[in-house]
Coordinates of C-alpha atoms in Angstrom, one line a residue:
M1 CA -25.5 -9.4 75.4
P2 CA -22.7 -9.8 72.9
N3 CA -23.7 -11.5 69.4
S4 CA -21.5 -14.3 70.0
S5 CA -23.2 -15.3 73.2
C6 CA -26.5 -14.6 71.5
S7 CA -25.8 -16.8 68.6
A8 CA -24.8 -19.7 70.9
V9 CA -27.9 -19.4 73.2
Q10 CA -30.1 -19.4 70.0
S11 CA -28.4 -22.6 68.6
R12 CA -28.9 -24.1 72.0
Q13 CA -32.5 -23.3 71.9
R14 CA -32.9 -24.3 68.3
R15 CA -31.3 -27.9 69.1
A16 CA -33.5 -28.0 72.0
W17 CA -36.8 -28.2 70.3
I18 CA -35.8 -30.8 67.6
I19 CA -37.3 -33.8 68.7
D20 CA -35.3 -36.0 66.0
S21 CA -33.3 -36.2 62.9
Y22 CA -33.6 -38.3 59.9
D23 CA -31.2 -38.7 56.8
I24 CA -32.8 -40.0 53.4
E25 CA -31.0 -40.8 50.3
E26 CA -31.6 -38.3 47.4
E27 CA -33.4 -39.6 44.4
H28 CA -34.7 -42.7 46.3
P29 CA -36.2 -45.2 43.9
G30 CA -39.3 -46.1 46.2
P31 CA -41.8 -47.7 46.2
F32 CA -43.6 -44.8 47.6
P33 CA -44.9 -44.1 50.3
Y34 CA -42.5 -45.5 52.8
V35 CA -42.2 -45.0 56.3
L36 CA -39.3 -42.5 57.3
G37 CA -39.7 -42.8 61.1
K38 CA -42.6 -42.2 63.6
V39 CA -42.7 -39.6 66.4
S40 CA -43.9 -40.9 69.6
I41 CA -45.6 -38.6 72.7
D42 CA -46.4 -40.3 76.0
R43 CA -49.8 -38.7 77.1
K44 CA -52.8 -40.2 78.9
Y45 CA -55.2 -38.7 76.5
Q46 CA -55.4 -38.9 72.9
I47 CA -53.6 -36.6 70.4
F48 CA -53.4 -35.8 66.9
F49 CA -50.4 -35.1 64.9
D50 CA -49.6 -32.2 62.2
L51 CA -46.6 -31.7 60.2
Y52 CA -45.7 -28.3 58.6
G53 CA -42.6 -26.6 56.6
K54 CA -40.4 -27.5 53.7
G55 CA -41.5 -30.9 52.1
V56 CA -45.0 -30.5 53.3
D57 CA -46.8 -27.1 52.7
E58 CA -43.7 -25.4 51.3
D59 CA -41.6 -26.0 48.2
P60 CA -40.8 -28.7 47.7
K61 CA -44.4 -29.4 48.8
G62 CA -45.9 -32.9 49.0
V63 CA -42.5 -34.8 49.9
F64 CA -43.5 -35.9 53.5
T65 CA -46.9 -36.6 55.1
I66 CA -47.8 -37.6 58.9
N67 CA -50.5 -40.2 60.1
K68 CA -52.4 -37.9 62.4
Q69 CA -53.3 -40.7 65.0
T70 CA -50.0 -42.7 64.8
G71 CA -47.3 -40.2 64.2
E72 CA -45.6 -42.1 61.3
I73 CA -44.0 -40.0 58.8
F74 CA -44.2 -41.1 55.2
V75 CA -41.9 -40.1 52.2
Q76 CA -44.1 -39.6 49.0
K77 CA -41.6 -38.9 46.3
P78 CA -37.7 -38.6 45.7
L79 CA -35.7 -35.5 46.6
D80 CA -32.9 -33.8 44.7
R81 CA -29.7 -32.9 47.0
E82 CA -28.3 -30.4 44.5
K83 CA -31.9 -28.3 45.2
E84 CA -32.1 -28.8 49.1
E85 CA -29.2 -30.2 51.4
M86 CA -31.7 -30.2 54.6
L87 CA -35.4 -29.9 55.4
E88 CA -36.6 -28.6 58.6
L89 CA -40.3 -29.3 59.7
S90 CA -42.3 -28.5 62.5
F91 CA -44.2 -31.1 64.4
E92 CA -47.4 -30.2 66.3
A93 CA -49.3 -32.5 69.0
K94 CA -52.7 -31.3 69.5
K95 CA -55.3 -32.6 72.0
S96 CA -58.1 -34.3 70.5
H97 CA -60.9 -33.1 72.5
D98 CA -60.5 -29.3 71.8
L99 CA -57.5 -29.2 69.1
S100 CA -55.3 -27.2 71.3
I101 CA -51.6 -27.4 71.0
D102 CA -50.0 -29.8 73.1
T103 CA -46.3 -29.9 72.0
R104 CA -44.7 -28.1 69.2
L105 CA -41.3 -29.7 68.3
G106 CA -38.9 -29.6 65.4
I107 CA -37.7 -32.5 62.8
E108 CA -34.3 -32.2 60.6
I109 CA -34.1 -34.1 57.7
L110 CA -30.6 -34.5 55.9
I111 CA -30.6 -35.6 52.3
R112 CA -27.6 -38.1 51.4
D113 CA -25.8 -37.2 48.0
I114 CA -25.6 -39.9 45.4
N115 CA -23.6 -39.7 42.3
D116 CA -26.3 -38.5 40.0
N117 CA -24.7 -35.7 38.2
P118 CA -22.0 -36.3 35.6
P119 CA -19.3 -33.9 35.0
V120 CA -20.7 -31.4 32.2
F121 CA -18.6 -29.4 30.1
E122 CA -19.1 -25.5 29.5
R123 CA -19.3 -26.2 25.6
P124 CA -20.5 -29.0 23.6
L125 CA -18.2 -28.0 20.8
Y126 CA -14.8 -26.2 20.9
E127 CA -13.2 -24.9 18.0
V128 CA -9.5 -23.5 17.9
T129 CA -7.0 -22.6 15.2
V130 CA -3.4 -23.1 15.7
D131 CA -0.3 -22.4 13.6
E132 CA 1.3 -25.2 11.9
D133 CA 4.8 -24.1 13.0
L134 CA 3.8 -24.6 16.9
P135 CA 6.7 -26.7 18.5
Q136 CA 5.7 -29.5 20.6
G137 CA 4.3 -28.9 24.1
S138 CA 2.6 -25.8 23.3
H139 CA -0.7 -25.0 24.8
L140 CA -3.4 -25.5 22.3
H141 CA -6.6 -24.7 24.3
T142 CA -8.4 -25.5 27.6
V143 CA -11.8 -27.3 28.3
V144 CA -13.6 -26.6 31.3
A145 CA -16.2 -29.2 33.0
Y146 CA -18.1 -29.0 36.2
D147 CA -19.8 -31.5 38.6
R148 CA -23.2 -30.5 40.7
D149 CA -22.6 -33.3 43.2
K150 CA -21.6 -32.7 46.6
E151 CA -17.9 -30.7 46.6
N152 CA -14.9 -32.5 47.8
T153 CA -16.6 -35.9 47.5
R154 CA -15.9 -38.6 45.0
N155 CA -19.1 -38.1 43.4
S156 CA -17.7 -34.4 41.9
T157 CA -14.2 -35.4 41.5
F158 CA -13.3 -36.1 37.9
H159 CA -10.8 -36.3 35.6
Y160 CA -10.3 -35.7 31.6
A161 CA -9.4 -38.2 29.0
I162 CA -8.9 -38.1 25.3
K163 CA -11.2 -40.8 23.8
S164 CA -10.6 -40.5 20.4
V165 CA -8.7 -38.3 17.4
S166 CA -9.8 -38.4 14.0
P167 CA -7.9 -38.7 11.7
E168 CA -5.4 -40.6 13.3
S169 CA -1.7 -39.7 12.6
S170 CA 1.6 -41.5 13.6
N171 CA 3.5 -38.0 13.9
I172 CA 1.3 -36.5 16.7
K173 CA -0.2 -37.5 20.0
F174 CA -2.6 -35.1 21.6
I175 CA -2.6 -34.9 25.5
I176 CA -4.9 -33.3 28.1
G177 CA -4.0 -32.1 31.6
E178 CA -5.6 -32.7 34.9
K179 CA -7.1 -29.0 34.6
G180 CA -8.2 -29.6 31.0
A181 CA -5.0 -28.1 29.0
L182 CA -4.6 -29.7 25.6
S183 CA -1.0 -29.9 24.2
F184 CA 0.7 -32.4 21.7
Y185 CA 3.9 -34.2 21.5
G186 CA 5.4 -34.8 17.8
C187 CA 4.5 -32.4 14.9
L188 CA 1.7 -30.6 13.3
D189 CA 1.5 -31.2 9.5
H190 CA -1.3 -29.0 7.4
E191 CA -0.4 -31.0 4.3
V192 CA -1.1 -34.3 6.0
T193 CA -4.4 -33.0 8.1
S194 CA -5.7 -29.5 8.3
K195 CA -8.3 -30.5 10.8
Y196 CA -8.4 -32.7 13.7
T197 CA -11.6 -33.6 15.9
L198 CA -10.7 -34.7 19.4
L199 CA -13.5 -36.6 21.6
V200 CA -12.8 -35.6 25.2
E201 CA -14.6 -37.0 28.3
A202 CA -14.9 -35.9 31.9
I203 CA -15.3 -38.9 34.2
D204 CA -16.1 -38.7 38.0
H205 CA -15.0 -40.8 40.8
G206 CA -18.3 -42.3 42.3
E207 CA -17.8 -45.3 44.4
V208 CA -20.9 -47.0 43.2
V209 CA -21.4 -45.8 39.4
Q210 CA -18.9 -43.4 37.5
L211 CA -20.6 -40.8 35.4
S212 CA -19.2 -38.9 32.5
S213 CA -20.0 -36.6 29.7
S214 CA -17.9 -35.6 26.6
T215 CA -17.5 -32.5 24.3
T216 CA -16.0 -32.1 20.8
V217 CA -12.8 -30.3 20.3
V218 CA -12.0 -29.2 16.5
I219 CA -8.5 -27.9 15.9
Y220 CA -7.7 -26.3 12.5
V221 CA -4.2 -26.4 11.4
E222 CA -3.1 -23.1 9.8
D223 CA -0.8 -23.8 7.0
G224 CA 2.7 -22.7 8.0
N225 CA 6.1 -22.5 5.7
D226 CA 7.3 -26.0 5.9
N227 CA 7.8 -26.7 2.1
L228 CA 10.4 -24.9 0.3
P229 CA 9.6 -23.3 -3.3
V230 CA 11.7 -25.3 -5.9
I231 CA 12.4 -23.8 -9.3
I232 CA 11.1 -26.4 -11.7
G233 CA 11.7 -24.6 -15.0
Q234 CA 11.9 -21.3 -16.9
T235 CA 10.2 -19.9 -20.2
G236 CA 11.5 -17.0 -22.5
S237 CA 14.2 -16.5 -24.9
G238 CA 16.9 -15.5 -22.7
K239 CA 18.1 -12.7 -25.0
V240 CA 18.3 -9.0 -24.4
K241 CA 19.2 -6.5 -27.0
E242 CA 21.9 -4.2 -25.8
N243 CA 20.6 -0.6 -24.7
E244 CA 17.2 -1.9 -23.9
S245 CA 15.3 -1.8 -20.6
G246 CA 11.9 -2.6 -19.4
V247 CA 12.2 -5.9 -21.3
S248 CA 11.6 -9.4 -19.7
P249 CA 13.8 -12.1 -21.1
L250 CA 12.8 -14.9 -18.6
R251 CA 10.0 -16.5 -16.4
F252 CA 10.9 -18.8 -13.7
H253 CA 8.2 -21.4 -12.8
V254 CA 8.5 -22.7 -9.0
M255 CA 6.4 -25.6 -7.1
D256 CA 5.4 -25.2 -3.6
K257 CA 3.7 -27.5 -1.5
D258 CA 2.1 -25.2 0.8
M259 CA -1.6 -23.6 0.5
S260 CA -1.9 -21.7 -2.6
Q261 CA -1.9 -17.8 -2.2
S262 CA -0.7 -18.0 1.5
K263 CA 2.3 -16.5 2.6
A264 CA 3.8 -19.9 3.2
W265 CA 3.4 -20.4 -0.8
R266 CA 3.8 -17.0 -2.1
A267 CA 7.6 -16.9 -3.6
K268 CA 10.1 -14.3 -2.8
Y269 CA 13.0 -14.2 -5.7
T270 CA 16.5 -12.8 -5.2
I271 CA 19.3 -12.2 -7.8
Y272 CA 23.0 -12.6 -7.0
E273 CA 25.9 -11.9 -9.3
D274 CA 24.2 -8.7 -10.5
K275 CA 26.8 -6.4 -9.8
E276 CA 25.7 -3.6 -11.9
K277 CA 21.9 -3.9 -10.9
N278 CA 21.0 -4.3 -14.4
F279 CA 17.9 -6.7 -13.5
K280 CA 15.1 -7.2 -11.0
I281 CA 12.8 -9.9 -10.3
E282 CA 9.1 -9.8 -9.5
T283 CA 6.5 -12.3 -8.2
H284 CA 3.6 -12.7 -10.3
T285 CA 0.7 -12.5 -7.7
E286 CA -1.4 -15.1 -9.5
T287 CA 1.0 -17.8 -10.9
N288 CA 3.8 -17.2 -8.1
D289 CA 6.2 -17.0 -11.5
G290 CA 9.6 -15.0 -11.1
I291 CA 9.6 -12.4 -13.9
L292 CA 12.9 -11.1 -14.6
T293 CA 13.4 -7.9 -16.1
V294 CA 16.1 -5.5 -17.4
V295 CA 16.1 -2.2 -15.5
K296 CA 19.5 -0.8 -16.7
P297 CA 20.5 -1.2 -20.3
L298 CA 23.3 -3.5 -20.9
D299 CA 26.1 -3.2 -23.3
F300 CA 27.3 -5.8 -25.8
E301 CA 30.9 -4.5 -25.8
D302 CA 31.2 -5.0 -21.9
G303 CA 30.6 -8.8 -22.6
T304 CA 28.1 -11.0 -24.6
T305 CA 26.4 -12.7 -21.7
R306 CA 25.6 -12.2 -18.4
K307 CA 25.5 -15.2 -15.7
L308 CA 22.9 -14.9 -13.0
K309 CA 22.0 -16.8 -9.7
I310 CA 18.5 -17.1 -9.0
S311 CA 17.4 -17.9 -5.3
V312 CA 13.8 -18.5 -4.2
E313 CA 12.2 -18.2 -0.7
N314 CA 8.7 -17.6 0.9
E315 CA 7.2 -14.6 2.1
A316 CA 6.6 -16.6 5.6
P317 CA 9.7 -17.8 7.6
Y318 CA 10.4 -21.5 6.8
F319 CA 10.3 -24.1 9.6
S320 CA 10.8 -27.8 9.6
C321 CA 9.5 -30.4 12.2
I322 CA 10.5 -34.3 12.0
V323 CA 10.0 -36.9 14.5
K324 CA 13.1 -39.0 15.2
K325 CA 11.8 -40.9 18.1
K326 CA 8.7 -41.6 20.2
L327 CA 9.3 -41.5 23.9
S328 CA 6.9 -43.4 26.4
I329 CA 7.2 -40.5 28.6
G330 CA 7.3 -36.9 28.2
L331 CA 8.3 -35.0 24.9
W332 CA 9.4 -37.0 21.7
D333 CA 12.7 -36.5 19.9
V334 CA 11.9 -33.9 17.4
E335 CA 14.0 -32.1 15.1
F336 CA 12.7 -28.8 15.1
T337 CA 13.9 -25.9 12.9
K338 CA 12.7 -22.2 12.3
E339 CA 14.1 -19.7 10.1
Q340 CA 14.7 -17.1 12.6
S341 CA 16.7 -19.2 14.9
S342 CA 18.5 -21.4 12.4
G343 CA 21.4 -19.0 12.1
G344 CA 21.4 -19.0 8.5
N345 CA 21.6 -22.7 7.8
I346 CA 18.7 -22.9 5.8
R347 CA 19.5 -23.9 1.9
Y348 CA 17.0 -22.2 -0.4
N349 CA 16.7 -23.4 -3.9
T350 CA 18.8 -21.9 -6.6
T351 CA 19.3 -22.0 -10.3
I352 CA 22.0 -20.4 -12.4
T353 CA 20.9 -19.0 -15.9
I354 CA 22.9 -17.3 -18.5
I355 CA 21.5 -14.1 -20.4
E356 CA 22.7 -13.5 -23.8
I357 CA 23.3 -9.8 -25.2
E358 CA 22.6 -9.2 -28.9
D359 CA 24.6 -6.4 -30.4
V360 CA 23.1 -3.4 -32.0
N361 CA 24.4 -0.5 -33.7
D362 CA 25.7 1.7 -31.0
P363 CA 26.5 5.3 -32.0
P364 CA 29.9 6.7 -31.7
N365 CA 30.7 8.4 -28.6
F366 CA 32.6 11.2 -27.9
I367 CA 35.3 11.0 -25.4
V368 CA 34.6 14.4 -24.3
T369 CA 31.2 15.6 -25.3
V370 CA 31.6 19.4 -24.4
K371 CA 34.9 20.8 -25.2
E372 CA 36.3 24.4 -25.0
A373 CA 38.6 26.1 -27.0
N374 CA 40.2 29.9 -27.4
L375 CA 40.7 31.5 -30.5
K376 CA 41.6 35.5 -31.3
E377 CA 39.0 37.1 -33.5
D378 CA 41.7 38.2 -36.1
A379 CA 42.8 34.6 -36.5
K380 CA 43.7 34.0 -40.1
I381 CA 41.7 31.6 -42.2
G382 CA 42.6 28.2 -41.9
T383 CA 43.7 28.6 -38.1
W384 CA 43.5 25.3 -36.4
V385 CA 41.0 25.6 -33.3
E386 CA 40.8 22.3 -31.6
K387 CA 40.7 18.3 -32.0
V388 CA 37.7 16.3 -31.0
T389 CA 37.7 12.5 -30.8
A390 CA 35.1 9.7 -30.8
V391 CA 35.2 6.1 -30.6
D392 CA 32.7 3.3 -31.6
R393 CA 32.8 0.1 -29.8
D394 CA 30.9 -1.9 -32.0
R395 CA 32.7 -5.1 -33.5
T396 CA 31.4 -5.0 -36.9
A397 CA 31.9 -2.5 -40.0
S398 CA 29.5 -0.2 -38.7
S399 CA 32.1 0.7 -36.2
D400 CA 33.7 2.8 -38.9
F401 CA 32.5 6.7 -38.9
I402 CA 33.2 10.1 -40.0
Y403 CA 33.0 13.7 -38.4
K404 CA 30.8 16.2 -39.5
V405 CA 29.6 19.7 -38.6
G406 CA 26.3 19.6 -37.2
H407 CA 25.6 23.1 -36.5
D408 CA 27.7 26.4 -37.3
P409 CA 25.5 29.2 -37.1
A410 CA 28.0 31.5 -39.0
G411 CA 29.6 29.1 -41.2
W412 CA 33.1 29.8 -39.6
M413 CA 34.4 26.4 -39.3
K414 CA 35.3 22.9 -40.9
I415 CA 36.0 19.6 -39.3
D416 CA 38.4 17.1 -41.0
P417 CA 36.0 14.0 -41.6
H418 CA 38.9 11.6 -40.4
T419 CA 41.0 13.3 -37.8
G420 CA 38.3 15.4 -36.0
D421 CA 40.5 18.8 -36.4
I422 CA 38.6 21.9 -36.6
T423 CA 39.8 24.9 -38.2
T424 CA 38.2 28.5 -39.7
I425 CA 37.2 28.9 -43.1
K426 CA 36.3 32.6 -42.4
M427 CA 37.3 35.3 -40.5
V428 CA 35.4 35.3 -37.1
D429 CA 34.1 38.2 -35.3
R430 CA 33.6 38.3 -31.4
E431 CA 30.8 41.0 -31.9
S432 CA 28.6 38.8 -34.2
I433 CA 25.2 38.3 -33.1
H434 CA 25.9 34.6 -33.1
V435 CA 28.4 35.1 -30.3
V436 CA 26.9 35.0 -26.8
N437 CA 29.0 36.1 -23.7
N438 CA 32.0 36.0 -25.9
T439 CA 31.2 32.4 -26.8
Y440 CA 30.6 30.6 -30.3
T441 CA 29.0 27.4 -30.0
L442 CA 29.6 24.6 -32.5
I443 CA 27.6 21.2 -32.9
L444 CA 29.8 18.4 -34.1
H445 CA 28.6 14.9 -35.2
A446 CA 30.4 11.5 -35.5
V447 CA 28.4 9.5 -37.8
D448 CA 28.8 5.8 -38.5
H449 CA 28.2 3.5 -41.5
G450 CA 25.7 1.3 -39.9
Q451 CA 22.2 0.8 -41.3
P452 CA 20.6 2.8 -40.4
P453 CA 23.8 5.2 -39.5
M454 CA 23.9 6.2 -35.7
T455 CA 25.3 9.5 -34.8
G456 CA 27.1 10.7 -31.9
T457 CA 27.2 14.3 -30.6
A458 CA 29.6 16.7 -29.1
T459 CA 29.6 20.4 -28.4
L460 CA 32.7 22.8 -28.8
K461 CA 32.4 26.1 -27.3
I462 CA 34.8 28.7 -28.5
Y463 CA 36.0 31.6 -26.5
L464 CA 36.7 34.3 -28.9
I465 CA 39.6 36.7 -27.6
D466 CA 38.7 40.2 -28.3
V467 CA 41.0 42.4 -30.4
N468 CA 40.6 46.3 -31.1
D469 CA 39.2 45.6 -34.9
N470 CA 36.7 48.2 -34.4
V471 CA 37.0 52.0 -34.3
P472 CA 34.5 54.0 -32.2
Q473 CA 31.4 55.1 -34.0
L474 CA 29.2 58.4 -33.6
D475 CA 25.7 57.7 -32.6
M476 CA 24.4 60.7 -34.7
V477 CA 24.9 62.6 -37.9
L478 CA 22.4 65.5 -37.2
V479 CA 21.9 67.5 -34.4
D480 CA 19.4 70.5 -33.6
I481 CA 20.5 73.3 -31.6
C482 CA 18.1 76.3 -30.5
L483 CA 19.5 80.0 -30.5
S484 CA 17.6 80.4 -27.3
D485 CA 19.6 77.6 -25.5
G486 CA 22.8 79.8 -25.4
Q487 CA 25.8 77.9 -24.4
T488 CA 24.0 74.9 -23.1
P489 CA 25.6 71.9 -24.2
T490 CA 24.2 69.7 -26.7
N491 CA 25.1 65.8 -26.1
I492 CA 26.7 64.0 -28.6
S493 CA 27.6 60.1 -28.1
A494 CA 29.8 57.3 -29.4
T495 CA 30.0 53.4 -29.2
D496 CA 32.3 50.7 -29.7
P497 CA 31.5 46.7 -30.2
D498 CA 35.2 46.2 -28.6
G499 CA 35.2 45.2 -25.3
T500 CA 37.7 46.5 -22.4
P501 CA 40.2 48.0 -22.9
F502 CA 39.6 48.5 -26.8
G503 CA 36.4 50.6 -26.2
G504 CA 35.5 53.5 -24.5
P505 CA 35.3 56.0 -22.5
F506 CA 36.3 57.8 -25.6
T507 CA 38.2 61.1 -26.6
F508 CA 36.4 63.5 -28.9
E509 CA 37.9 66.3 -30.7
L510 CA 36.5 69.0 -33.0
L511 CA 38.5 69.3 -36.5
G512 CA 38.7 72.4 -38.8
D513 CA 38.2 76.1 -38.1
V514 CA 36.1 76.2 -35.2
K515 CA 37.8 78.2 -32.9
G516 CA 35.9 80.9 -31.4
K517 CA 32.9 79.2 -32.5
W518 CA 32.3 75.6 -31.6
K519 CA 33.9 73.4 -28.6
L520 CA 33.5 70.3 -26.9
D521 CA 32.8 70.4 -23.1
P522 CA 33.1 67.8 -21.9
S523 CA 35.4 66.2 -24.4
Y524 CA 35.9 62.7 -22.7
G525 CA 33.4 60.0 -22.0
F526 CA 31.0 58.1 -23.7
T527 CA 28.9 61.3 -24.3
A528 CA 30.5 65.0 -25.2
G529 CA 29.0 68.3 -25.1
L530 CA 29.0 70.2 -28.1
V531 CA 28.8 74.2 -27.3
R532 CA 27.9 76.9 -29.8
D533 CA 29.4 80.2 -29.4
A534 CA 27.2 83.5 -29.3
S535 CA 28.8 84.3 -32.6
V536 CA 27.1 81.6 -34.5
Y537 CA 23.9 82.4 -36.0
A538 CA 20.8 80.2 -37.5
G539 CA 21.9 78.3 -40.3
F540 CA 23.2 74.9 -41.5
Y541 CA 26.9 73.5 -40.2
T542 CA 28.8 70.5 -41.1
L543 CA 31.3 69.9 -38.3
S544 CA 34.0 67.1 -38.2
V545 CA 34.3 64.9 -35.0
K546 CA 37.1 62.9 -34.5
V547 CA 36.4 59.9 -31.7
S548 CA 39.2 58.1 -30.5
D549 CA 39.0 54.7 -28.2
L550 CA 41.5 53.9 -25.3
Q551 CA 44.1 52.6 -27.8
G552 CA 44.0 55.5 -30.0
Q553 CA 41.9 53.9 -32.7
S554 CA 39.8 56.5 -34.1
G555 CA 37.2 57.6 -36.7
I556 CA 36.2 61.0 -38.2
Y557 CA 32.7 61.9 -38.9
R558 CA 30.5 64.6 -40.1
L559 CA 28.1 66.1 -37.9
N560 CA 25.2 68.0 -39.6
T561 CA 24.4 70.7 -37.2
T562 CA 21.2 72.9 -37.6
V563 CA 20.9 76.1 -35.6
C564 CA 17.4 77.8 -35.6
S565 CA 15.2 79.9 -33.2
C566 CA 12.9 77.1 -32.1
S567 CA 10.1 79.6 -31.7
V568 CA 7.6 77.6 -33.4
A569 CA 9.0 73.9 -32.6
R570 CA 11.5 72.8 -30.5
N571 CA 12.9 70.6 -33.5
C572 CA 14.5 72.6 -36.4
R573 CA 13.7 69.6 -38.6
N574 CA 10.2 69.5 -37.3
R575 CA 9.7 73.0 -38.1
N576 CA 11.0 72.7 -41.5
T577 CA 9.0 69.7 -42.6
G578 CA 8.1 71.6 -45.8
T579 CA 11.5 70.9 -46.9
T580 CA 13.3 67.8 -47.9
T581 CA 16.6 66.0 -47.8
G582 CA 16.9 65.8 -51.3
S583 CA 20.2 67.0 -53.0
G584 CA 21.1 70.0 -54.7
A585 CA 21.7 73.6 -54.1
V586 CA 18.0 74.7 -54.7
G587 CA 16.9 72.9 -51.8
I588 CA 19.7 74.2 -49.4
A589 CA 19.2 77.6 -50.7
L590 CA 15.6 77.7 -49.8
A591 CA 16.1 76.6 -46.4
L592 CA 18.9 79.2 -45.8
V593 CA 16.4 81.9 -46.9
L594 CA 13.8 80.6 -44.4
L595 CA 16.4 80.5 -41.6
L596 CA 17.3 84.0 -42.3
L597 CA 13.7 85.1 -42.3
C598 CA 13.1 83.4 -39.0
K599 CA 16.1 85.5 -37.5
E600 CA 14.6 88.8 -38.8

């Protein structure tokens, strides 16, 4: 059999054995017991009645009893519909002579709802924090209540109401929607009230009696920036010495009605009309003062004062809320302004301040601090080299100054103390140790008459133009030649401190009667080869060597040449260490005797 047909049959069977139905009102006040009803069965013999089920021997126990002889059903105590909506009991009629069951039937008892439950809030206390800059109509919080009475009846239907607001304010009205959503008309103001306490009730719609309960809603108003800071004064000298930085000439004081140390209270300063960016202003974290500091030195000669415009605002965006008119229905007429959406129409507090610049003795300044000049190294004494110029912008007597030579390593130059003209006082030499990369560096000073005197510095780099003022120099005056070397060349070299084209490579030439005895191979370059002919025996020889540079400038040098066997020592002079280089014919004669002995 299908489930639906089976269920229908079971339902008909169930209803068939229910002898009667009763309904009672929950929470009946009594007196107890009272008669609910009577069960009657027509028999010719005597029967006894018994009752079983919920409310008798099952929970809730002891609610119902039955008179075994008469069948009267009694109610012994009240019932709660929110626990049991309906009770089903079993009724038995038994034959008195043997107590066998004559009839078994059912009794259905319905419990009628009364308004015995008030609406109950989920929490006895709600706490919420909101921003002061919330516009009217914004959602604040939602409270929730529920009613245990029978659903969809007047007993379980309820509404919310705000019973009291503490403290009361003329600029705000709190409202609550049918679903418990809290909102407001008007303006929140932390400075007027930072905490509101609302008593909210939920009231049901019972016909006989209306029940209610309440909860407390505490609304904390977080301070917003609805008060602009105002500059109320300044302290400090307002004076700055020129060329100083890192000093603070002024300190600005502000007043702000917002909560101290909050973003709505903390000041943010801006400097206007500071084209050269000479100043900065920072906020003192504890006092909220604006500290003005010089970050780029000022120049008295550019102006004796500086005019600055200082503006102050807060770290938090500014807003304002003003109630214009309270309306009986809907949102009030409110003028609400917020910084992000105001289009720049907020006028921040500003002040104009004058910074006085004090003059100090500035050093003279060279117009060109690094200058270059050219000078031939054969320039005559008194030759004009260059002119330097300095200026002193001071407006006092200290603006007079003189020129001085600060550092002249070779002592070649002088400077006119009044004109700055530089001339030579000695012949210059490009090959001097004081010349680096053909450049001679001169340090010059301009010294004023201030107290103390101040000095400006410049550098003059003089490029020395080379001339052929040096002849080539032979690098050695003594050479040793061993007999065993045969015609192997012995190197001789020369140098010239002049640069190209006044130096090498050089032309070497042997002078005097050397034909068939000595020759040079090669004879051109930075090094020449001295070659001994086989006919030249051991002994001391003095040769004349002429060395010429590329321009034909030449020098003639004596080259002392020793020829020996080198059988003991490679160096002839090392072998003859017993001899000296003293003068006189005796020493030379002894050396010749020794060399002849070596030959034999």
